[in-house]
PDB file of C-alpha atoms in Angstrom:
ATOM      1  CA  MET O 161     -18.424 -10.997  11.827  1.00 45.00           C
ATOM      2  CA  THR O 162     -21.743  -9.299  12.443  1.00 52.00           C
ATOM      3  CA  GLU O 163     -20.830  -8.076  15.924  1.00 74.00           C
ATOM      4  CA  VAL O 164     -19.189  -4.668  16.584  1.00 86.00           C
ATOM      5  CA  VAL O 165     -16.687  -4.720  19.589  1.00 92.00           C
ATOM      6  CA  PRO O 166     -15.431  -1.902  20.184  1.00 95.00           C
ATOM      7  CA  MET O 167     -11.369  -1.168  19.400  1.00 97.00           C
ATOM      8  CA  THR O 168      -9.777  -1.856  23.113  1.00 97.00           C
ATOM      9  CA  ARG O 169      -6.560  -3.093  21.849  1.00 98.00           C
ATOM     10  CA  VAL O 170      -4.995  -3.288  19.072  1.00 98.00           C
ATOM     11  CA  LEU O 171      -1.691  -6.008  17.727  1.00 98.00           C
ATOM     12  CA  VAL O 172      -0.372  -5.147  14.770  1.00 98.00           C
ATOM     13  CA  TYR O 173       1.780  -7.450  12.796  1.00 98.00           C
ATOM     14  CA  GLY O 174       4.883  -5.305  10.958  1.00 95.00           C
ATOM     15  CA  GLY O 175       4.004  -2.622  13.552  1.00 95.00           C
ATOM     16  CA  LYS O 176       7.797  -2.664  14.656  1.00 95.00           C
ATOM     17  CA  THR O 177       9.784  -2.611  11.306  1.00 90.00           C
ATOM     18  CA  GLY O 178       6.986  -2.553   9.023  1.00 92.00           C
ATOM     19  CA  TRP O 179       5.911   1.285   7.413  1.00 94.00           C
ATOM     20  CA  ILE O 180       2.564   0.893   7.278  1.00 96.00           C
ATOM     21  CA  GLY O 181       2.446  -0.866  10.548  1.00 97.00           C
ATOM     22  CA  GLY O 182       4.624   1.735  11.782  1.00 97.00           C
ATOM     23  CA  MET O 183       2.170   4.272  11.215  1.00 97.00           C
ATOM     24  CA  MET O 184      -0.656   2.453  12.485  1.00 98.00           C
ATOM     25  CA  VAL O 185       1.053   1.912  16.064  1.00 98.00           C
ATOM     26  CA  GLU O 186       1.640   5.773  16.355  1.00 97.00           C
ATOM     27  CA  MET O 187      -1.855   6.530  14.891  1.00 97.00           C
ATOM     28  CA  CYS O 188      -3.651   4.304  17.247  1.00 98.00           C
ATOM     29  CA  LYS O 189      -1.106   5.881  20.009  1.00 98.00           C
ATOM     30  CA  LYS O 190      -2.555   9.409  19.416  1.00 97.00           C
ATOM     31  CA  GLU O 191      -6.105   8.048  19.119  1.00 96.00           C
ATOM     32  CA  GLY O 192      -5.169   6.564  22.488  1.00 97.00           C
ATOM     33  CA  ILE O 193      -5.571   3.086  21.427  1.00 97.00           C
ATOM     34  CA  ASP O 194      -4.042   0.640  23.458  1.00 98.00           C
ATOM     35  CA  VAL O 195      -1.549  -0.579  20.334  1.00 98.00           C
ATOM     36  CA  ILE O 196       0.639  -3.749  20.848  1.00 98.00           C
ATOM     37  CA  PRO O 197       3.399  -4.575  17.752  1.00 98.00           C
ATOM     38  CA  ALA O 198       3.553  -7.882  17.293  1.00 98.00           C
ATOM     39  CA  GLU O 199       6.413  -9.548  17.782  1.00 97.00           C
ATOM     40  CA  ALA O 200       5.465 -13.037  16.546  1.00 97.00           C
ATOM     41  CA  ARG O 201       6.676 -14.239  12.870  1.00 95.00           C
ATOM     42  CA  ILE O 202       3.362 -14.598  10.796  1.00 97.00           C
ATOM     43  CA  GLU O 203       5.109 -17.763   8.978  1.00 95.00           C
ATOM     44  CA  ASN O 204       4.586 -19.215  12.314  1.00 96.00           C
ATOM     45  CA  ARG O 205       1.472 -20.244  13.347  1.00 97.00           C
ATOM     46  CA  GLU O 206       1.898 -21.406  16.977  1.00 98.00           C
ATOM     47  CA  ALA O 207       3.710 -18.168  17.579  1.00 98.00           C
ATOM     48  CA  VAL O 208       0.803 -16.155  15.896  1.00 98.00           C
ATOM     49  CA  GLU O 209      -1.833 -18.456  18.411  1.00 98.00           C
ATOM     50  CA  ASN O 210       0.483 -17.447  21.648  1.00 98.00           C
ATOM     51  CA  GLU O 211       0.748 -14.058  20.840  1.00 98.00           C
ATOM     52  CA  LEU O 212      -3.627 -13.698  20.223  1.00 98.00           C
ATOM     53  CA  ASP O 213      -3.916 -15.554  23.504  1.00 98.00           C
ATOM     54  CA  LYS O 214      -1.680 -13.536  25.537  1.00 98.00           C
ATOM     55  CA  ILE O 215      -2.603  -9.999  24.114  1.00 98.00           C
ATOM     56  CA  LYS O 216      -6.250 -11.246  23.707  1.00 98.00           C
ATOM     57  CA  PRO O 217      -7.097  -7.753  21.453  1.00 98.00           C
ATOM     58  CA  SER O 218      -9.982  -6.440  20.272  1.00 98.00           C
ATOM     59  CA  HIS O 219      -8.838  -6.147  16.769  1.00 98.00           C
ATOM     60  CA  VAL O 220      -5.598  -7.021  14.227  1.00 98.00           C
ATOM     61  CA  LEU O 221      -4.189  -5.204  12.128  1.00 98.00           C
ATOM     62  CA  MET O 222      -2.063  -6.909   9.614  1.00 98.00           C
ATOM     63  CA  SER O 223       0.617  -5.350   7.286  1.00 96.00           C
ATOM     64  CA  ALA O 224       3.605  -7.808   7.607  1.00 92.00           C
ATOM     65  CA  GLY O 225       4.882  -8.832   4.068  1.00 84.00           C
ATOM     66  CA  ILE O 226       8.013  -9.195   1.801  1.00 78.00           C
ATOM     67  CA  THR O 227       7.921  -6.477  -1.026  1.00 76.00           C
ATOM     68  CA  GLY O 228      11.857  -7.437  -1.743  1.00 71.00           C
ATOM     69  CA  ARG O 229      14.689  -5.265  -1.621  1.00 72.00           C
ATOM     70  CA  PRO O 230      15.238  -3.065  -3.372  1.00 66.00           C
ATOM     71  CA  ASN O 231      12.291  -4.027  -5.003  1.00 74.00           C
ATOM     72  CA  ILE O 232       9.558  -6.752  -5.934  1.00 74.00           C
ATOM     73  CA  ASP O 233      12.119  -8.329  -8.755  1.00 80.00           C
ATOM     74  CA  TRP O 234      13.498  -9.517  -5.829  1.00 84.00           C
ATOM     75  CA  CYS O 235      10.977 -11.681  -5.236  1.00 85.00           C
ATOM     76  CA  GLU O 236      11.346 -13.116  -9.074  1.00 84.00           C
ATOM     77  CA  ASP O 237      14.937 -15.289  -7.181  1.00 85.00           C
ATOM     78  CA  HIS O 238      12.961 -16.128  -3.598  1.00 86.00           C
ATOM     79  CA  LYS O 239       9.851 -17.551  -4.526  1.00 90.00           C
ATOM     80  CA  PRO O 240       9.533 -20.031  -1.778  1.00 93.00           C
ATOM     81  CA  GLU O 241      10.274 -16.960   0.727  1.00 89.00           C
ATOM     82  CA  THR O 242       7.625 -14.956  -1.441  1.00 88.00           C
ATOM     83  CA  VAL O 243       5.131 -17.649  -0.304  1.00 90.00           C
ATOM     84  CA  ARG O 244       5.674 -18.404   3.022  1.00 92.00           C
ATOM     85  CA  THR O 245       5.501 -14.398   3.866  1.00 89.00           C
ATOM     86  CA  ASN O 246       3.170 -13.362   1.894  1.00 90.00           C
ATOM     87  CA  VAL O 247       0.773 -16.358   1.435  1.00 92.00           C
ATOM     88  CA  ILE O 248       1.109 -18.739   4.011  1.00 94.00           C
ATOM     89  CA  GLY O 249       1.668 -16.213   6.988  1.00 95.00           C
ATOM     90  CA  THR O 250      -1.588 -13.727   6.400  1.00 96.00           C
ATOM     91  CA  LEU O 251      -3.858 -17.023   5.925  1.00 97.00           C
ATOM     92  CA  ASN O 252      -2.035 -17.976   9.759  1.00 97.00           C
ATOM     93  CA  VAL O 253      -2.843 -14.434  10.795  1.00 98.00           C
ATOM     94  CA  ALA O 254      -6.856 -14.567   9.635  1.00 98.00           C
ATOM     95  CA  ASP O 255      -7.178 -17.968  10.549  1.00 98.00           C
ATOM     96  CA  CYS O 256      -5.962 -17.583  13.821  1.00 98.00           C
ATOM     97  CA  CYS O 257      -7.738 -14.169  14.473  1.00 98.00           C
ATOM     98  CA  MET O 258     -11.288 -15.756  12.913  1.00 98.00           C
ATOM     99  CA  THR O 259     -11.051 -18.531  15.204  1.00 98.00           C
ATOM    100  CA  ARG O 260     -10.920 -16.594  17.890  1.00 97.00           C
ATOM    101  CA  ASN O 261     -13.550 -14.026  16.800  1.00 97.00           C
ATOM    102  CA  ILE O 262     -11.448 -11.065  15.954  1.00 98.00           C
ATOM    103  CA  HIS O 263     -11.366  -8.652  13.603  1.00 98.00           C
ATOM    104  CA  CYS O 264      -8.454  -8.747  10.921  1.00 98.00           C
ATOM    105  CA  THR O 265      -7.991  -5.555   8.922  1.00 98.00           C
ATOM    106  CA  VAL O 266      -5.384  -7.275   6.023  1.00 98.00           C
ATOM    107  CA  TYR O 267      -3.532  -4.324   4.295  1.00 97.00           C
ATOM    108  CA  ALA O 268      -3.048  -6.073   0.567  1.00 96.00           C
ATOM    109  CA  THR O 269      -2.276  -4.487  -3.026  1.00 94.00           C
ATOM    110  CA  GLY O 270      -4.190  -3.404  -5.857  1.00 95.00           C
ATOM    111  CA  CYS O 271      -1.235  -4.437  -7.907  1.00 92.00           C
ATOM    112  CA  ILE O 272      -2.852  -7.704  -9.476  1.00 94.00           C
ATOM    113  CA  PHE O 273      -4.297  -6.293 -12.050  1.00 96.00           C
ATOM    114  CA  LYS O 274      -3.522  -4.638 -15.645  1.00 95.00           C
ATOM    115  CA  TYR O 275      -5.502  -2.486 -18.144  1.00 95.00           C
ATOM    116  CA  ASP O 276      -7.543  -5.148 -20.254  1.00 95.00           C
ATOM    117  CA  ASP O 277     -10.326  -4.917 -23.358  1.00 95.00           C
ATOM    118  CA  ALA O 278     -12.770  -4.359 -20.306  1.00 96.00           C
ATOM    119  CA  HIS O 279     -10.718  -1.864 -18.987  1.00 97.00           C
ATOM    120  CA  PRO O 280      -9.067  -0.141 -21.447  1.00 96.00           C
ATOM    121  CA  LEU O 281      -6.535   2.837 -20.183  1.00 95.00           C
ATOM    122  CA  GLY O 282      -8.298   5.700 -20.020  1.00 93.00           C
ATOM    123  CA  SER O 283     -11.396   4.885 -19.924  1.00 96.00           C
ATOM    124  CA  GLY O 284     -12.748   5.491 -16.343  1.00 96.00           C
ATOM    125  CA  ILE O 285     -13.661   1.956 -15.942  1.00 97.00           C
ATOM    126  CA  GLY O 286     -12.327   0.640 -12.803  1.00 98.00           C
ATOM    127  CA  PHE O 287     -11.578  -2.828 -11.510  1.00 98.00           C
ATOM    128  CA  LYS O 288     -14.172  -3.947  -8.837  1.00 98.00           C
ATOM    129  CA  GLU O 289     -13.813  -5.791  -6.109  1.00 98.00           C
ATOM    130  CA  GLU O 290     -15.343  -8.876  -7.602  1.00 97.00           C
ATOM    131  CA  ASP O 291     -13.014  -8.999 -10.323  1.00 96.00           C
ATOM    132  CA  ALA O 292     -10.661 -11.723 -10.123  1.00 94.00           C
ATOM    133  CA  PRO O 293      -6.890 -10.912 -11.185  1.00 94.00           C
ATOM    134  CA  ASN O 294      -5.870 -10.654 -14.247  1.00 93.00           C
ATOM    135  CA  PHE O 295      -1.768  -9.592 -13.315  1.00 90.00           C
ATOM    136  CA  SER O 296       0.807 -12.475 -12.672  1.00 84.00           C
ATOM    137  CA  GLU O 297       3.279 -11.397 -14.487  1.00 77.00           C
ATOM    138  CA  SER O 298       5.672 -10.806 -11.006  1.00 85.00           C
ATOM    139  CA  TRP O 299       6.151 -12.976  -8.788  1.00 87.00           C
ATOM    140  CA  TYR O 300       5.024 -10.585  -5.772  1.00 85.00           C
ATOM    141  CA  SER O 301       1.406  -9.817  -7.398  1.00 89.00           C
ATOM    142  CA  GLU O 302       0.950 -14.140  -8.436  1.00 89.00           C
ATOM    143  CA  THR O 303       1.407 -15.082  -4.780  1.00 91.00           C
ATOM    144  CA  LYS O 304      -1.006 -11.556  -3.974  1.00 90.00           C
ATOM    145  CA  GLY O 305      -3.443 -13.248  -6.193  1.00 92.00           C
ATOM    146  CA  TYR O 306      -3.848 -16.078  -4.640  1.00 90.00           C
ATOM    147  CA  MET O 307      -3.848 -14.848  -1.125  1.00 92.00           C
ATOM    148  CA  GLU O 308      -6.757 -12.627  -1.936  1.00 94.00           C
ATOM    149  CA  GLN O 309      -9.329 -15.157  -3.237  1.00 93.00           C
ATOM    150  CA  MET O 310      -8.263 -17.304  -0.279  1.00 95.00           C
ATOM    151  CA  LEU O 311      -8.600 -14.649   1.859  1.00 96.00           C
ATOM    152  CA  LYS O 312     -11.984 -13.604   1.147  1.00 95.00           C
ATOM    153  CA  VAL O 313     -13.580 -16.758   2.830  1.00 96.00           C
ATOM    154  CA  TYR O 314     -12.978 -15.301   6.182  1.00 98.00           C
ATOM    155  CA  PRO O 315     -15.790 -13.694   7.376  1.00 97.00           C
ATOM    156  CA  ASN O 316     -13.642 -12.105   9.853  1.00 97.00           C
ATOM    157  CA  CYS O 317     -11.140  -9.646   7.701  1.00 98.00           C
ATOM    158  CA  LEU O 318     -10.748  -6.565   6.063  1.00 98.00           C
ATOM    159  CA  ILE O 319      -9.284  -6.387   2.843  1.00 98.00           C
ATOM    160  CA  LEU O 320      -8.154  -3.163   1.803  1.00 98.00           C
ATOM    161  CA  ARG O 321      -6.115  -3.094  -1.559  1.00 98.00           C
ATOM    162  CA  VAL O 322      -3.392  -0.383  -1.741  1.00 97.00           C
ATOM    163  CA  ARG O 323      -2.039   0.752  -4.455  1.00 97.00           C
ATOM    164  CA  MET O 324       1.224   2.792  -5.066  1.00 95.00           C
ATOM    165  CA  PRO O 325       1.226   4.194  -1.372  1.00 96.00           C
ATOM    166  CA  ILE O 326       2.170   7.823  -0.980  1.00 98.00           C
ATOM    167  CA  SER O 327       3.355   9.338   1.820  1.00 97.00           C
ATOM    168  CA  ASP O 328       4.265  13.261   2.870  1.00 95.00           C
ATOM    169  CA  ASP O 329       7.964  12.584   3.057  1.00 93.00           C
ATOM    170  CA  LEU O 330      10.483  11.142   1.140  1.00 92.00           C
ATOM    171  CA  PHE O 331      10.699   7.538   3.141  1.00 90.00           C
ATOM    172  CA  HIS O 332      12.020   4.943   0.689  1.00 88.00           C
ATOM    173  CA  ARG O 333       8.910   2.888   0.339  1.00 88.00           C
ATOM    174  CA  ASN O 334       6.694   6.573  -0.475  1.00 94.00           C
ATOM    175  CA  PHE O 335       6.145   5.426  -4.509  1.00 94.00           C
ATOM    176  CA  VAL O 336       7.457   9.311  -5.161  1.00 96.00           C
ATOM    177  CA  THR O 337      10.948   8.338  -3.359  1.00 94.00           C
ATOM    178  CA  LYS O 338      10.806   5.402  -5.726  1.00 90.00           C
ATOM    179  CA  ILE O 339      10.200   6.985  -9.260  1.00 93.00           C
ATOM    180  CA  ALA O 340      12.213  10.446  -8.463  1.00 93.00           C
ATOM    181  CA  LYS O 341      15.238   8.556  -8.258  1.00 90.00           C
ATOM    182  CA  TYR O 342      14.739   6.532 -11.826  1.00 87.00           C
ATOM    183  CA  GLU O 343      16.493   7.996 -14.664  1.00 85.00           C
ATOM    184  CA  ARG O 344      13.403   7.601 -16.616  1.00 89.00           C
ATOM    185  CA  VAL O 345       9.788   6.509 -15.841  1.00 92.00           C
ATOM    186  CA  VAL O 346       6.820   5.353 -17.526  1.00 91.00           C
ATOM    187  CA  ASN O 347       4.169   7.836 -18.331  1.00 94.00           C
ATOM    188  CA  ILE O 348       0.428   5.902 -17.348  1.00 95.00           C
ATOM    189  CA  PRO O 349      -2.469   6.471 -15.268  1.00 96.00           C
ATOM    190  CA  ASN O 350      -3.027   4.916 -12.088  1.00 97.00           C
ATOM    191  CA  SER O 351      -4.884   4.131  -9.247  1.00 98.00           C
ATOM    192  CA  MET O 352      -3.206   5.197  -6.112  1.00 98.00           C
ATOM    193  CA  THR O 353      -3.139   5.623  -2.132  1.00 98.00           C
ATOM    194  CA  VAL O 354      -2.248   8.563  -0.444  1.00 98.00           C
ATOM    195  CA  LEU O 355      -1.598   7.399   3.401  1.00 98.00           C
ATOM    196  CA  THR O 356      -1.935  10.594   5.145  1.00 96.00           C
ATOM    197  CA  GLU O 357      -5.662  10.279   4.064  1.00 97.00           C
ATOM    198  CA  MET O 358      -6.275   6.707   3.520  1.00 98.00           C
ATOM    199  CA  LEU O 359      -4.802   4.940   6.671  1.00 98.00           C
ATOM    200  CA  PRO O 360      -7.364   7.066   9.273  1.00 97.00           C
ATOM    201  CA  ALA O 361     -10.204   5.455   6.662  1.00 98.00           C
ATOM    202  CA  SER O 362      -8.575   2.176   7.182  1.00 98.00           C
ATOM    203  CA  LEU O 363      -8.913   2.385  11.242  1.00 98.00           C
ATOM    204  CA  ALA O 364     -12.506   3.934  10.836  1.00 98.00           C
ATOM    205  CA  MET O 365     -13.685   1.200   8.906  1.00 98.00           C
ATOM    206  CA  ALA O 366     -12.185  -1.271  11.398  1.00 98.00           C
ATOM    207  CA  LYS O 367     -13.796   0.148  13.791  1.00 97.00           C
ATOM    208  CA  ALA O 368     -17.023  -0.473  11.964  1.00 97.00           C
ATOM    209  CA  HIS O 369     -16.101  -3.715  11.442  1.00 97.00           C
ATOM    210  CA  LEU O 370     -16.599  -3.902   7.851  1.00 98.00           C
ATOM    211  CA  THR O 371     -15.341  -6.759   6.034  1.00 98.00           C
ATOM    212  CA  GLY O 372     -14.534  -8.062   3.065  1.00 98.00           C
ATOM    213  CA  VAL O 373     -12.684  -6.902  -0.259  1.00 98.00           C
ATOM    214  CA  TYR O 374     -12.351  -3.136  -0.991  1.00 98.00           C
ATOM    215  CA  ASN O 375     -10.350  -1.116  -3.773  1.00 98.00           C
ATOM    216  CA  PHE O 376      -8.169   0.956  -0.774  1.00 98.00           C
ATOM    217  CA  THR O 377      -7.022   4.341  -3.047  1.00 98.00           C
ATOM    218  CA  ASN O 378      -7.976   7.827  -3.601  1.00 98.00           C
ATOM    219  CA  PRO O 379     -10.716   8.007  -6.501  1.00 98.00           C
ATOM    220  CA  GLY O 380      -9.613   9.246  -9.753  1.00 98.00           C
ATOM    221  CA  VAL O 381      -5.971   8.220 -11.609  1.00 98.00           C
ATOM    222  CA  ILE O 382      -2.809  10.226 -11.767  1.00 98.00           C
ATOM    223  CA  SER O 383       0.418   9.593 -14.020  1.00 97.00           C
ATOM    224  CA  HIS O 384       3.832   9.236 -12.893  1.00 95.00           C
ATOM    225  CA  ASN O 385       4.114  12.574 -15.029  1.00 96.00           C
ATOM    226  CA  GLU O 386       1.420  14.509 -13.220  1.00 98.00           C
ATOM    227  CA  VAL O 387       3.265  13.118  -9.991  1.00 98.00           C
ATOM    228  CA  LEU O 388       6.847  14.106 -10.789  1.00 97.00           C
ATOM    229  CA  ASP O 389       5.621  17.460 -11.814  1.00 97.00           C
ATOM    230  CA  LEU O 390       4.405  18.633  -8.544  1.00 98.00           C
ATOM    231  CA  TYR O 391       6.833  17.227  -7.428  1.00 97.00           C
ATOM    232  CA  THR O 392       9.003  19.554  -9.422  1.00 96.00           C
ATOM    233  CA  LYS O 393       6.218  22.249  -8.178  1.00 97.00           C
ATOM    234  CA  TYR O 394       6.683  22.112  -4.757  1.00 97.00           C
ATOM    235  CA  ILE O 395      10.210  20.029  -3.780  1.00 97.00           C
ATOM    236  CA  ASP O 396      12.931  21.149  -6.350  1.00 94.00           C
ATOM    237  CA  SER O 397      12.386  23.120  -9.626  1.00 93.00           C
ATOM    238  CA  THR O 398      15.829  22.154 -10.765  1.00 92.00           C
ATOM    239  CA  TYR O 399      14.184  18.212 -10.826  1.00 93.00           C
ATOM    240  CA  PHE O 400      13.696  16.953 -14.802  1.00 92.00           C
ATOM    241  CA  TYR O 401      12.755  13.325 -15.562  1.00 93.00           C
ATOM    242  CA  ASN O 402      12.658  11.606 -18.883  1.00 92.00           C
ATOM    243  CA  ASN O 403      10.238   9.151 -20.154  1.00 93.00           C
ATOM    244  CA  PHE O 404      10.261   5.633 -21.886  1.00 82.00           C
ATOM    245  CA  THR O 405       7.790   3.099 -23.287  1.00 80.00           C
ATOM    246  CA  VAL O 406       6.436  -0.080 -21.123  1.00 73.00           C
ATOM    247  CA  ASP O 407       8.627  -2.675 -23.587  1.00 74.00           C
ATOM    248  CA  GLU O 408      11.685  -0.572 -22.971  1.00 73.00           C
ATOM    249  CA  GLN O 409      11.030  -0.360 -18.991  1.00 74.00           C
ATOM    250  CA  ALA O 410      10.651  -4.360 -19.411  1.00 59.00           C
ATOM    251  CA  LYS O 411      14.006  -4.592 -20.931  1.00 66.00           C
ATOM    252  CA  ILE O 412      15.454  -3.730 -17.440  1.00 59.00           C
ATOM    253  CA  LEU O 413      13.075  -5.427 -15.114  1.00 60.00           C
ATOM    254  CA  LYS O 414      12.713  -9.193 -14.015  1.00 54.00           C
ATOM    255  CA  ALA O 415       9.307  -9.119 -13.332  1.00 58.00           C
ATOM    256  CA  GLY O 416       6.123  -6.621 -15.160  1.00 65.00           C
ATOM    257  CA  ARG O 417       4.894  -3.943 -13.426  1.00 78.00           C
ATOM    258  CA  SER O 418       1.072  -3.691 -12.742  1.00 83.00           C
ATOM    259  CA  ASN O 419      -0.527  -0.714 -14.301  1.00 93.00           C
ATOM    260  CA  ASN O 420      -4.592   0.012 -13.502  1.00 96.00           C
ATOM    261  CA  GLU O 421      -7.328   2.089 -12.373  1.00 97.00           C
ATOM    262  CA  LEU O 422      -9.648   0.378  -9.063  1.00 98.00           C
ATOM    263  CA  ASP O 423     -13.322   1.721  -9.455  1.00 98.00           C
ATOM    264  CA  THR O 424     -13.805   3.377  -5.640  1.00 98.00           C
ATOM    265  CA  THR O 425     -17.318   3.676  -5.586  1.00 98.00           C
ATOM    266  CA  LYS O 426     -17.835   0.625  -2.606  1.00 98.00           C
ATOM    267  CA  LEU O 427     -15.189   1.837  -0.818  1.00 98.00           C
ATOM    268  CA  MET O 428     -17.065   5.628  -0.875  1.00 98.00           C
ATOM    269  CA  ARG O 429     -20.254   4.213   0.103  1.00 98.00           C
ATOM    270  CA  ASP O 430     -19.475   1.883   3.039  1.00 98.00           C
ATOM    271  CA  MET O 431     -16.877   4.840   4.041  1.00 97.00           C
ATOM    272  CA  PRO O 432     -18.321   5.663   8.078  1.00 96.00           C
ATOM    273  CA  GLU O 433     -18.990   9.281   8.640  1.00 94.00           C
ATOM    274  CA  GLY O 434     -16.907  12.207   9.033  1.00 94.00           C
ATOM    275  CA  VAL O 435     -13.894  10.213   7.056  1.00 96.00           C
ATOM    276  CA  LYS O 436     -12.565  12.848   4.436  1.00 94.00           C
ATOM    277  CA  ILE O 437     -11.246  11.329   1.511  1.00 98.00           C
ATOM    278  CA  ASN O 438     -10.581  13.755  -1.109  1.00 98.00           C
ATOM    279  CA  ASP O 439     -10.010  12.473  -5.319  1.00 98.00           C
ATOM    280  CA  ILE O 440      -6.166  11.182  -6.015  1.00 98.00           C
ATOM    281  CA  LYS O 441      -5.228  14.461  -8.236  1.00 98.00           C
ATOM    282  CA  THR O 442      -6.262  16.659  -4.826  1.00 98.00           C
ATOM    283  CA  ALA O 443      -5.069  13.925  -2.704  1.00 98.00           C
ATOM    284  CA  VAL O 444      -1.327  14.039  -3.898  1.00 98.00           C
ATOM    285  CA  GLU O 445      -0.920  17.949  -4.536  1.00 98.00           C
ATOM    286  CA  LEU O 446      -1.967  18.297  -0.943  1.00 98.00           C
ATOM    287  CA  CYS O 447       0.978  15.182  -0.228  1.00 98.00           C
ATOM    288  CA  PHE O 448       3.448  17.548  -1.924  1.00 98.00           C
ATOM    289  CA  GLN O 449       2.057  20.911   0.039  1.00 98.00           C
ATOM    290  CA  ARG O 450       2.611  18.764   3.395  1.00 97.00           C
ATOM    291  CA  MET O 451       6.097  17.143   2.027  1.00 97.00           C
ATOM    292  CA  LYS O 452       7.403  20.980   1.752  1.00 97.00           C
ATOM    293  CA  VAL O 453       6.672  22.102   5.035  1.00 97.00           C
ATOM    294  CA  ASN O 454       7.985  18.355   6.673  1.00 96.00           C
ATOM    295  CA  LEU O 455      11.300  18.475   4.115  1.00 96.00           C
ATOM    296  CA  GLU O 456      11.733  22.073   5.548  1.00 96.00           C
ATOM    297  CA  LYS O 457      11.824  21.128   9.272  1.00 96.00           C
ATOM    298  CA  ILE O 458      14.460  18.380   8.756  1.00 95.00           C
ATOM    299  CA  GLY O 459      16.643  21.060   6.717  1.00 95.00           C
ATOM    300  CA  TRP O 460      16.747  19.819   3.308  1.00 95.00           C
ATOM    301  CA  LEU O 461      14.866  22.575   1.992  1.00 94.00           C
ATOM    302  CA  PRO O 462      15.225  24.822   0.583  1.00 91.00           C
ATOM    303  CA  ASP O 463      18.962  23.434  -0.786  1.00 90.00           C
ATOM    304  CA  ASN O 464      20.259  20.429   1.431  1.00 92.00           C
ATOM    305  CA  MET O 465      18.631  17.625  -0.586  1.00 92.00           C
ATOM    306  CA  PRO O 466      20.091  14.394  -0.034  1.00 91.00           C
ATOM    307  CA  LYS O 467      22.272  13.626  -3.651  1.00 89.00           C
ATOM    308  CA  GLU O 468      20.520  10.886  -4.748  1.00 87.00           C
ATOM    309  CA  PHE O 469      17.507  13.630  -5.421  1.00 89.00           C
ATOM    310  CA  VAL O 470      19.354  16.057  -7.047  1.00 85.00           C
ATOM    311  CA  ARG O 471      19.757  16.188 -10.671  1.00 79.00           C
ATOM    312  CA  SER O 472      22.434  17.750 -13.118  1.00 65.00           C
ATOM    313  CA  LYS O 473      22.050  18.856 -16.890  1.00 58.00           C
TER     314      LYS O 473
END
C-alpha cells in the first residue's frame, strides 16, 4: 500500500474490552479522530467483513487477542482457542482490510525470541525485524511467531512487536503490576514498551501509512530488579523482593518465558517527526513519576495501597 489516506475514521479491534485497544480509543478521541470500538469477534470473518463495510474506516487498529488468565500458561491448556483468535482472527482482520485497501496496524509481540549465541545476554546485539522467531517454549509465543510470518505478506499491515508493556498505573496487565505481586522474580535485562510514549508513536506511524514489521520497544534494555528498584523509590519504600533463577522459575510455570533484546534502529530511523521516544531506563523512571501522581490522585498513596501490593518482612 503506497497511497497515504488521511486518518478520518478508526475502527479498533479490542477497543471495547482490551487494554491497549481501550487506550487507543481514548487517544483517538482526544485527537478529535472519529473512532469506533469494534463489535465483531475477529475469528468470525463474515462479521468482520460486515463491520468493515458498515463503518468504512480509513484505518484499523488491531489489538484483540488472547493472552490468557491469569497469564499465558492458560494457552497451554487451550491451544485451539488460542489459534482461533491469535492466528485465524488476526489474519481475518488483516486479509479483510487488504481487500478493502485499509491500512491495518497490528499490536503484535516481541516475545518470540530468546537470547542465543548470535544475540548473547548483555551484548547489546538485538534481534532485528528480519530475524525469524527462535522462541517456542510457550504456545502463546509459538502461535504469535507463526502469525507474524504469515502477516508479513500483507502489504497493508503495520506489525508492531510490543514487549512487556508498562503503563502509568497498576492495571493488572501492566508488567510492573505483574512482577510487583510475585514473591520472587528473575533478574534479566529485557526490551520493554512504555505505553505512554509508544502508543502515540503507533498512531503517528499509522497516519504515515508505515507498513511491515517494527520492533516496538523503547531503545535499550532494563532488568526486573531495576524496574522494582524504581517501584521502591517512587511507590513504596517498604517494598522488597527476592530473586530466583530461570531454572527455578521454570519449575512453577507451565510455559517458558521469553527474554530478549530487540534492535530499535529501524523504528527510530522511520519514526515520524515530532515523536519523542526515550531510552527504556529514562522512560521507565518517568513512568514511575507519573504513576506516583496518578496513585496519589486515587488515594492509594501515600499509605493506602491494596493489600496484594503490600509486603511484610
